[in-house]
Amino acid sequence: MQRDDARLGEPAYLVLGMIRLGARSGYEIKQMVEASIRFFWTISQAQIYPSLELLKKRGLVEGKSEPLGKRRRQTFVITAAGEAALRDWLGRAEPMPFELRDIAMVKLFFADALDRNQADALLGDVERRSQAQIVTLGAIEPAARGAADHGNVYPMLTLRMGMAFHRAMIEVCETFKAEGDQEAAKRGLLFPPHRGEVPAKPG
Amino acid sequence: MQRDDARLGEPAYLVLGMIRLGARSGYEIKQMVEASIRFFWTISQAQIYPSLELLKKRGLVEGKSEPLGKRRRQTFVITAAGEAALRDWLGRAEPMPFELRDIAMVKLFFADALDRNQADALLGDVERRSQAQIVTLGAIEPAARGAADHGNVYPMLTLRMGMAFHRAMIEVCETFKAEGDQEAAKRGLLFPPHRGEVPAKPG
DNA sequence: TTCGTCATGTAAGAAGTTACATGATTTC
DNA sequence: GAAATCATGTAACTTCTTACATGACGAA
């Protein structure tokens, strides 16, 4: 008997999970990922369609042709076996190493090579980026709330995590800037090197 | 004249930055990455050695053979051109999209597919993982402090960011658990489903 | 009629990891 | 004398992205 149950990869589970949450076509899956978990994981079209084929072959989803007009479309629903496979994956005790991949943090790490102004600018970029992310995440909150009303409360949790940790990053940026100004003041520069709107308020 | 200055990739800049911070051999670079920025970026040996060759060819680092006993070793120092190239990269206005890649968050996102106990366990895993990361990061704090004493204060900043956002994640986990218990209580379960040490304290 | 969106698919290439290969030195 | 660490290098593989190709539909 040929073993056809070599472990699925992460993209396939992501696709499976999205179908469970109601995404029907490959196109909808992509959209749903962009509107939700994109913050923690991405997937490209070139991964989605082969994943769907694989899931169908394994009987974890059922697909049927459901064109809109003459526009071809294949829609999918999760099967009982699919639900089981998803639960198995979710419950599997496997290492989940936390690994971020953020080039901005790498640049910040090396920022001592820059002069004061450029380093400040970089820090500002990072801070604004987090502010922008919070706005983006705020925009998807209604969708998460909607999911919660239908019994899926965990999307709301991951959304909050995203927001919380950008808030945390902003706070660290602010603290760091304030400390820098203090240092400068201590070194005898009564007015810290010009940086936009930060006045030298007395303690 | 042949253009040999096609943009360097991120691994090469990472290597360059680490040499600037005092890493001498390929081996030391790997170690230094693991002991510092690993939290935000990783690099494998198979990337380091070719990067070093490239940097040498471009005149951004200088290498010389400096064996320890009979154990061969090549040590590197950054050149003026290397410093300039690093600063150019750091200061370059280029998009730095924030993209995390954390399978644990994906699992949590889909956790509504699990039963209560399993979902709780997953949430617990995520929380403990962050606690462990904080410990790991705490261990590298002395090194960051040392770097700060030598005029490199930004490693300390990125370290703090790592800690801050794991603290934020832990907080969100705790809040979510507390809310879950409240919900359960509201639904008439005076004692929330058994979860270790969480007593049903009156408000 | 042109642009944006819905919809699917793949080929080529870039990027990254794992595993192996080699060999010296230090520590237990 | 075995195991861990120092040190360098690469081949094979996996994974992922980018870019292209195709075509229908709706709105401006």
PDB file of C-alpha atoms in Angstrom, chain B:
ATOM      1  CA  MET B   1      33.655  48.490 -17.241  1.00  0.00           C
ATOM      2  CA  GLN B   2      31.792  45.591 -15.715  1.00  0.00           C
ATOM      3  CA  ARG B   3      29.266  46.484 -13.065  1.00  0.00           C
ATOM      4  CA  ASP B   4      30.131  44.433 -10.057  1.00  0.00           C
ATOM      5  CA  ASP B   5      28.058  46.409  -7.624  1.00  0.00           C
ATOM      6  CA  ALA B   6      24.747  44.712  -8.031  1.00  0.00           C
ATOM      7  CA  ARG B   7      23.052  45.325  -4.706  1.00  0.00           C
ATOM      8  CA  LEU B   8      24.206  43.163  -1.877  1.00  0.00           C
ATOM      9  CA  GLY B   9      21.590  40.967  -0.272  1.00  0.00           C
ATOM     10  CA  GLU B  10      20.488  41.162   3.310  1.00  0.00           C
ATOM     11  CA  PRO B  11      22.716  38.302   4.503  1.00  0.00           C
ATOM     12  CA  ALA B  12      25.796  40.141   3.208  1.00  0.00           C
ATOM     13  CA  TYR B  13      24.851  43.320   5.075  1.00  0.00           C
ATOM     14  CA  LEU B  14      24.221  41.334   8.208  1.00  0.00           C
ATOM     15  CA  VAL B  15      27.682  39.821   7.911  1.00  0.00           C
ATOM     16  CA  LEU B  16      29.187  43.228   7.240  1.00  0.00           C
ATOM     17  CA  GLY B  17      27.463  44.748  10.256  1.00  0.00           C
ATOM     18  CA  MET B  18      28.673  41.974  12.511  1.00  0.00           C
ATOM     19  CA  ILE B  19      32.249  42.456  11.352  1.00  0.00           C
ATOM     20  CA  ARG B  20      31.902  46.121  12.143  1.00  0.00           C
ATOM     21  CA  LEU B  21      30.794  45.156  15.649  1.00  0.00           C
ATOM     22  CA  GLY B  22      33.937  43.094  16.105  1.00  0.00           C
ATOM     23  CA  ALA B  23      33.186  39.599  14.838  1.00  0.00           C
ATOM     24  CA  ARG B  24      36.331  38.349  13.126  1.00  0.00           C
ATOM     25  CA  SER B  25      35.810  34.925  11.576  1.00  0.00           C
ATOM     26  CA  GLY B  26      32.831  33.372   9.854  1.00  0.00           C
ATOM     27  CA  TYR B  27      32.426  31.210  12.892  1.00  0.00           C
ATOM     28  CA  GLU B  28      32.340  34.204  15.217  1.00  0.00           C
ATOM     29  CA  ILE B  29      29.764  35.909  13.009  1.00  0.00           C
ATOM     30  CA  LYS B  30      27.469  32.935  13.320  1.00  0.00           C
ATOM     31  CA  GLN B  31      27.886  32.908  17.081  1.00  0.00           C
ATOM     32  CA  MET B  32      27.317  36.620  17.387  1.00  0.00           C
ATOM     33  CA  VAL B  33      24.148  36.426  15.340  1.00  0.00           C
ATOM     34  CA  GLU B  34      22.880  33.613  17.550  1.00  0.00           C
ATOM     35  CA  ALA B  35      23.679  35.622  20.647  1.00  0.00           C
ATOM     36  CA  SER B  36      22.033  38.820  19.532  1.00  0.00           C
ATOM     37  CA  ILE B  37      19.873  39.512  16.529  1.00  0.00           C
ATOM     38  CA  ARG B  38      18.776  35.884  16.073  1.00  0.00           C
ATOM     39  CA  PHE B  39      15.503  36.907  17.571  1.00  0.00           C
ATOM     40  CA  PHE B  40      14.793  39.123  14.555  1.00  0.00           C
ATOM     41  CA  TRP B  41      16.799  37.418  11.838  1.00  0.00           C
ATOM     42  CA  THR B  42      18.788  34.256  11.306  1.00  0.00           C
ATOM     43  CA  ILE B  43      21.517  33.250   8.944  1.00  0.00           C
ATOM     44  CA  SER B  44      23.082  29.886   8.257  1.00  0.00           C
ATOM     45  CA  GLN B  45      26.716  28.999   7.728  1.00  0.00           C
ATOM     46  CA  ALA B  46      25.963  28.234   4.117  1.00  0.00           C
ATOM     47  CA  GLN B  47      25.142  31.907   3.681  1.00  0.00           C
ATOM     48  CA  ILE B  48      27.967  33.370   5.739  1.00  0.00           C
ATOM     49  CA  TYR B  49      31.013  32.033   3.929  1.00  0.00           C
ATOM     50  CA  PRO B  50      29.909  32.966   0.409  1.00  0.00           C
ATOM     51  CA  SER B  51      28.888  36.396   1.761  1.00  0.00           C
ATOM     52  CA  LEU B  52      32.355  36.907   3.192  1.00  0.00           C
ATOM     53  CA  GLU B  53      33.919  36.041  -0.164  1.00  0.00           C
ATOM     54  CA  LEU B  54      31.659  38.513  -1.901  1.00  0.00           C
ATOM     55  CA  LEU B  55      32.383  41.284   0.584  1.00  0.00           C
ATOM     56  CA  LYS B  56      36.095  40.682   0.174  1.00  0.00           C
ATOM     57  CA  LYS B  57      35.849  40.765  -3.604  1.00  0.00           C
ATOM     58  CA  ARG B  58      34.046  44.108  -3.383  1.00  0.00           C
ATOM     59  CA  GLY B  59      36.654  45.525  -1.033  1.00  0.00           C
ATOM     60  CA  LEU B  60      34.167  46.041   1.788  1.00  0.00           C
ATOM     61  CA  VAL B  61      36.145  43.853   4.155  1.00  0.00           C
ATOM     62  CA  GLU B  62      39.765  42.827   4.316  1.00  0.00           C
ATOM     63  CA  GLY B  63      40.620  39.256   5.125  1.00  0.00           C
ATOM     64  CA  LYS B  64      43.825  37.662   6.226  1.00  0.00           C
ATOM     65  CA  SER B  65      44.816  34.157   7.136  1.00  0.00           C
ATOM     66  CA  GLU B  66      45.315  33.970  10.877  1.00  0.00           C
ATOM     67  CA  PRO B  67      45.410  30.315  11.900  1.00  0.00           C
ATOM     68  CA  LEU B  68      45.173  29.251  15.504  1.00  0.00           C
ATOM     69  CA  GLY B  69      47.857  26.621  15.734  1.00  0.00           C
ATOM     70  CA  LYS B  70      47.353  24.363  12.754  1.00  0.00           C
ATOM     71  CA  ARG B  71      43.663  25.229  12.656  1.00  0.00           C
ATOM     72  CA  ARG B  72      43.164  27.450   9.664  1.00  0.00           C
ATOM     73  CA  ARG B  73      41.183  30.620  10.129  1.00  0.00           C
ATOM     74  CA  GLN B  74      40.510  33.740   8.121  1.00  0.00           C
ATOM     75  CA  THR B  75      39.882  36.962  10.019  1.00  0.00           C
ATOM     76  CA  PHE B  76      38.191  40.021   8.637  1.00  0.00           C
ATOM     77  CA  VAL B  77      38.037  43.730   9.315  1.00  0.00           C
ATOM     78  CA  ILE B  78      35.710  46.254   7.740  1.00  0.00           C
ATOM     79  CA  THR B  79      37.212  48.791   5.322  1.00  0.00           C
ATOM     80  CA  ALA B  80      36.260  52.446   4.868  1.00  0.00           C
ATOM     81  CA  ALA B  81      34.312  51.425   1.781  1.00  0.00           C
ATOM     82  CA  GLY B  82      32.597  48.797   3.903  1.00  0.00           C
ATOM     83  CA  GLU B  83      31.581  51.352   6.517  1.00  0.00           C
ATOM     84  CA  ALA B  84      30.197  53.546   3.769  1.00  0.00           C
ATOM     85  CA  ALA B  85      28.281  50.679   2.179  1.00  0.00           C
ATOM     86  CA  LEU B  86      26.795  49.755   5.537  1.00  0.00           C
ATOM     87  CA  ARG B  87      25.735  53.316   6.262  1.00  0.00           C
ATOM     88  CA  ASP B  88      24.269  53.571   2.787  1.00  0.00           C
ATOM     89  CA  TRP B  89      22.164  50.486   3.365  1.00  0.00           C
ATOM     90  CA  LEU B  90      21.065  51.569   6.833  1.00  0.00           C
ATOM     91  CA  GLY B  91      20.073  54.993   5.605  1.00  0.00           C
ATOM     92  CA  ARG B  92      18.461  53.846   2.403  1.00  0.00           C
ATOM     93  CA  ALA B  93      14.784  54.714   2.158  1.00  0.00           C
ATOM     94  CA  GLU B  94      13.355  51.380   1.158  1.00  0.00           C
ATOM     95  CA  PRO B  95      10.187  49.651   2.169  1.00  0.00           C
ATOM     96  CA  MET B  96      10.581  47.627   5.335  1.00  0.00           C
ATOM     97  CA  PRO B  97       7.308  45.757   5.507  1.00  0.00           C
ATOM     98  CA  PHE B  98       6.665  44.211   8.858  1.00  0.00           C
ATOM     99  CA  GLU B  99       6.229  40.527   8.266  1.00  0.00           C
ATOM    100  CA  LEU B 100       6.259  38.023  10.984  1.00  0.00           C
ATOM    101  CA  ARG B 101       6.200  34.308  10.307  1.00  0.00           C
ATOM    102  CA  ASP B 102       4.966  32.516  13.344  1.00  0.00           C
ATOM    103  CA  ILE B 103       3.243  29.190  12.987  1.00  0.00           C
ATOM    104  CA  ALA B 104       2.085  29.316  16.597  1.00  0.00           C
ATOM    105  CA  MET B 105      -0.031  32.382  15.842  1.00  0.00           C
ATOM    106  CA  VAL B 106      -1.522  30.609  12.842  1.00  0.00           C
ATOM    107  CA  LYS B 107      -2.477  27.679  15.017  1.00  0.00           C
ATOM    108  CA  LEU B 108      -3.964  30.006  17.590  1.00  0.00           C
ATOM    109  CA  PHE B 109      -5.922  31.756  14.863  1.00  0.00           C
ATOM    110  CA  PHE B 110      -7.575  28.444  13.992  1.00  0.00           C
ATOM    111  CA  ALA B 111      -7.960  27.257  17.591  1.00  0.00           C
ATOM    112  CA  ASP B 112     -11.749  27.420  17.490  1.00  0.00           C
ATOM    113  CA  ALA B 113     -11.568  24.076  15.699  1.00  0.00           C
ATOM    114  CA  LEU B 114     -10.275  22.528  18.922  1.00  0.00           C
ATOM    115  CA  ASP B 115     -12.165  21.660  22.054  1.00  0.00           C
ATOM    116  CA  ARG B 116     -11.766  23.839  25.097  1.00  0.00           C
ATOM    117  CA  ASN B 117      -8.993  21.847  26.740  1.00  0.00           C
ATOM    118  CA  GLN B 118      -6.851  21.584  23.664  1.00  0.00           C
ATOM    119  CA  ALA B 119      -7.259  25.254  22.838  1.00  0.00           C
ATOM    120  CA  ASP B 120      -6.291  26.135  26.396  1.00  0.00           C
ATOM    121  CA  ALA B 121      -3.220  23.956  26.073  1.00  0.00           C
ATOM    122  CA  LEU B 122      -2.204  25.701  22.871  1.00  0.00           C
ATOM    123  CA  LEU B 123      -2.657  29.105  24.453  1.00  0.00           C
ATOM    124  CA  GLY B 124      -0.576  27.902  27.389  1.00  0.00           C
ATOM    125  CA  ASP B 125       2.174  26.784  25.003  1.00  0.00           C
ATOM    126  CA  VAL B 126       2.255  30.202  23.398  1.00  0.00           C
ATOM    127  CA  GLU B 127       2.391  31.938  26.749  1.00  0.00           C
ATOM    128  CA  ARG B 128       5.160  29.712  28.076  1.00  0.00           C
ATOM    129  CA  ARG B 129       7.095  30.168  24.880  1.00  0.00           C
ATOM    130  CA  SER B 130       7.089  33.921  25.411  1.00  0.00           C
ATOM    131  CA  GLN B 131       8.145  33.463  29.006  1.00  0.00           C
ATOM    132  CA  ALA B 132      11.042  31.315  27.849  1.00  0.00           C
ATOM    133  CA  GLN B 133      12.002  33.902  25.234  1.00  0.00           C
ATOM    134  CA  ILE B 134      12.126  36.569  27.916  1.00  0.00           C
ATOM    135  CA  VAL B 135      14.526  34.418  29.898  1.00  0.00           C
ATOM    136  CA  THR B 136      16.687  33.853  26.808  1.00  0.00           C
ATOM    137  CA  LEU B 137      16.712  37.540  26.048  1.00  0.00           C
ATOM    138  CA  GLY B 138      17.548  38.322  29.660  1.00  0.00           C
ATOM    139  CA  ALA B 139      20.639  36.162  29.303  1.00  0.00           C
ATOM    140  CA  ILE B 140      21.993  38.298  26.491  1.00  0.00           C
ATOM    141  CA  GLU B 141      21.386  41.562  28.307  1.00  0.00           C
ATOM    142  CA  PRO B 142      24.914  41.749  29.767  1.00  0.00           C
ATOM    143  CA  ALA B 143      26.374  41.495  26.268  1.00  0.00           C
ATOM    144  CA  ALA B 144      24.108  44.272  25.045  1.00  0.00           C
ATOM    145  CA  ARG B 145      25.105  46.389  28.027  1.00  0.00           C
ATOM    146  CA  GLY B 146      28.731  45.749  27.209  1.00  0.00           C
ATOM    147  CA  ALA B 147      28.169  46.874  23.633  1.00  0.00           C
ATOM    148  CA  ALA B 148      26.447  50.013  24.940  1.00  0.00           C
ATOM    149  CA  ASP B 149      29.494  50.788  27.066  1.00  0.00           C
ATOM    150  CA  HIS B 150      31.533  50.711  23.881  1.00  0.00           C
ATOM    151  CA  GLY B 151      29.249  53.157  22.137  1.00  0.00           C
ATOM    152  CA  ASN B 152      26.846  50.714  20.500  1.00  0.00           C
ATOM    153  CA  VAL B 153      23.551  51.446  22.190  1.00  0.00           C
ATOM    154  CA  TYR B 154      21.145  50.127  19.567  1.00  0.00           C
ATOM    155  CA  PRO B 155      21.588  46.427  20.314  1.00  0.00           C
ATOM    156  CA  MET B 156      20.126  47.288  23.705  1.00  0.00           C
ATOM    157  CA  LEU B 157      17.135  48.870  21.994  1.00  0.00           C
ATOM    158  CA  THR B 158      16.332  45.834  19.888  1.00  0.00           C
ATOM    159  CA  LEU B 159      16.776  43.641  22.941  1.00  0.00           C
ATOM    160  CA  ARG B 160      14.231  45.701  24.815  1.00  0.00           C
ATOM    161  CA  MET B 161      11.843  45.492  21.912  1.00  0.00           C
ATOM    162  CA  GLY B 162      12.033  41.738  21.975  1.00  0.00           C
ATOM    163  CA  MET B 163      11.314  41.675  25.676  1.00  0.00           C
ATOM    164  CA  ALA B 164       8.576  44.273  25.487  1.00  0.00           C
ATOM    165  CA  PHE B 165       6.611  42.476  22.919  1.00  0.00           C
ATOM    166  CA  HIS B 166       6.790  39.112  24.566  1.00  0.00           C
ATOM    167  CA  ARG B 167       5.542  40.764  27.726  1.00  0.00           C
ATOM    168  CA  ALA B 168       2.716  42.221  25.655  1.00  0.00           C
ATOM    169  CA  MET B 169       1.851  38.811  24.247  1.00  0.00           C
ATOM    170  CA  ILE B 170       1.790  37.266  27.699  1.00  0.00           C
ATOM    171  CA  GLU B 171      -0.515  40.001  28.893  1.00  0.00           C
ATOM    172  CA  VAL B 172      -2.932  39.378  26.037  1.00  0.00           C
ATOM    173  CA  CYS B 173      -2.909  35.650  26.835  1.00  0.00           C
ATOM    174  CA  GLU B 174      -3.735  36.356  30.459  1.00  0.00           C
ATOM    175  CA  THR B 175      -6.517  38.776  29.609  1.00  0.00           C
ATOM    176  CA  PHE B 176      -8.011  36.302  27.167  1.00  0.00           C
ATOM    177  CA  LYS B 177      -7.965  33.495  29.700  1.00  0.00           C
ATOM    178  CA  ALA B 178      -9.615  35.709  32.309  1.00  0.00           C
ATOM    179  CA  GLU B 179     -12.332  36.709  29.855  1.00  0.00           C
ATOM    180  CA  GLY B 180     -12.936  33.091  28.961  1.00  0.00           C
ATOM    181  CA  ASP B 181     -13.461  32.278  32.606  1.00  0.00           C
ATOM    182  CA  GLN B 182     -15.859  35.174  33.023  1.00  0.00           C
ATOM    183  CA  GLU B 183     -17.861  34.052  30.010  1.00  0.00           C
ATOM    184  CA  ALA B 184     -18.053  30.560  31.412  1.00  0.00           C
ATOM    185  CA  ALA B 185     -19.229  31.931  34.742  1.00  0.00           C
ATOM    186  CA  LYS B 186     -21.895  34.007  33.024  1.00  0.00           C
ATOM    187  CA  ARG B 187     -23.164  30.988  31.181  1.00  0.00           C
ATOM    188  CA  GLY B 188     -23.978  29.548  34.588  1.00  0.00           C
ATOM    189  CA  LEU B 189     -20.917  27.461  35.216  1.00  0.00           C
ATOM    190  CA  LEU B 190     -20.057  28.737  38.656  1.00  0.00           C
ATOM    191  CA  PHE B 191     -16.700  27.056  38.492  1.00  0.00           C
ATOM    192  CA  PRO B 192     -14.963  27.485  35.156  1.00  0.00           C
ATOM    193  CA  PRO B 193     -13.800  24.251  33.516  1.00  0.00           C
ATOM    194  CA  HIS B 194     -10.796  22.966  35.415  1.00  0.00           C
ATOM    195  CA  ARG B 195      -7.640  24.715  34.423  1.00  0.00           C
ATOM    196  CA  GLY B 196      -4.764  24.134  36.782  1.00  0.00           C
ATOM    197  CA  GLU B 197      -4.275  26.862  39.331  1.00  0.00           C
ATOM    198  CA  VAL B 198      -6.930  29.383  38.356  1.00  0.00           C
ATOM    199  CA  PRO B 199      -9.288  29.656  41.320  1.00  0.00           C
ATOM    200  CA  ALA B 200     -12.769  31.104  40.940  1.00  0.00           C
ATOM    201  CA  LYS B 201     -12.082  34.243  42.888  1.00  0.00           C
ATOM    202  CA  PRO B 202     -15.056  36.473  43.498  1.00  0.00           C
ATOM    203  CA  GLY B 203     -14.722  39.853  41.801  1.00  0.00           C
TER     204      GLY B 203
END
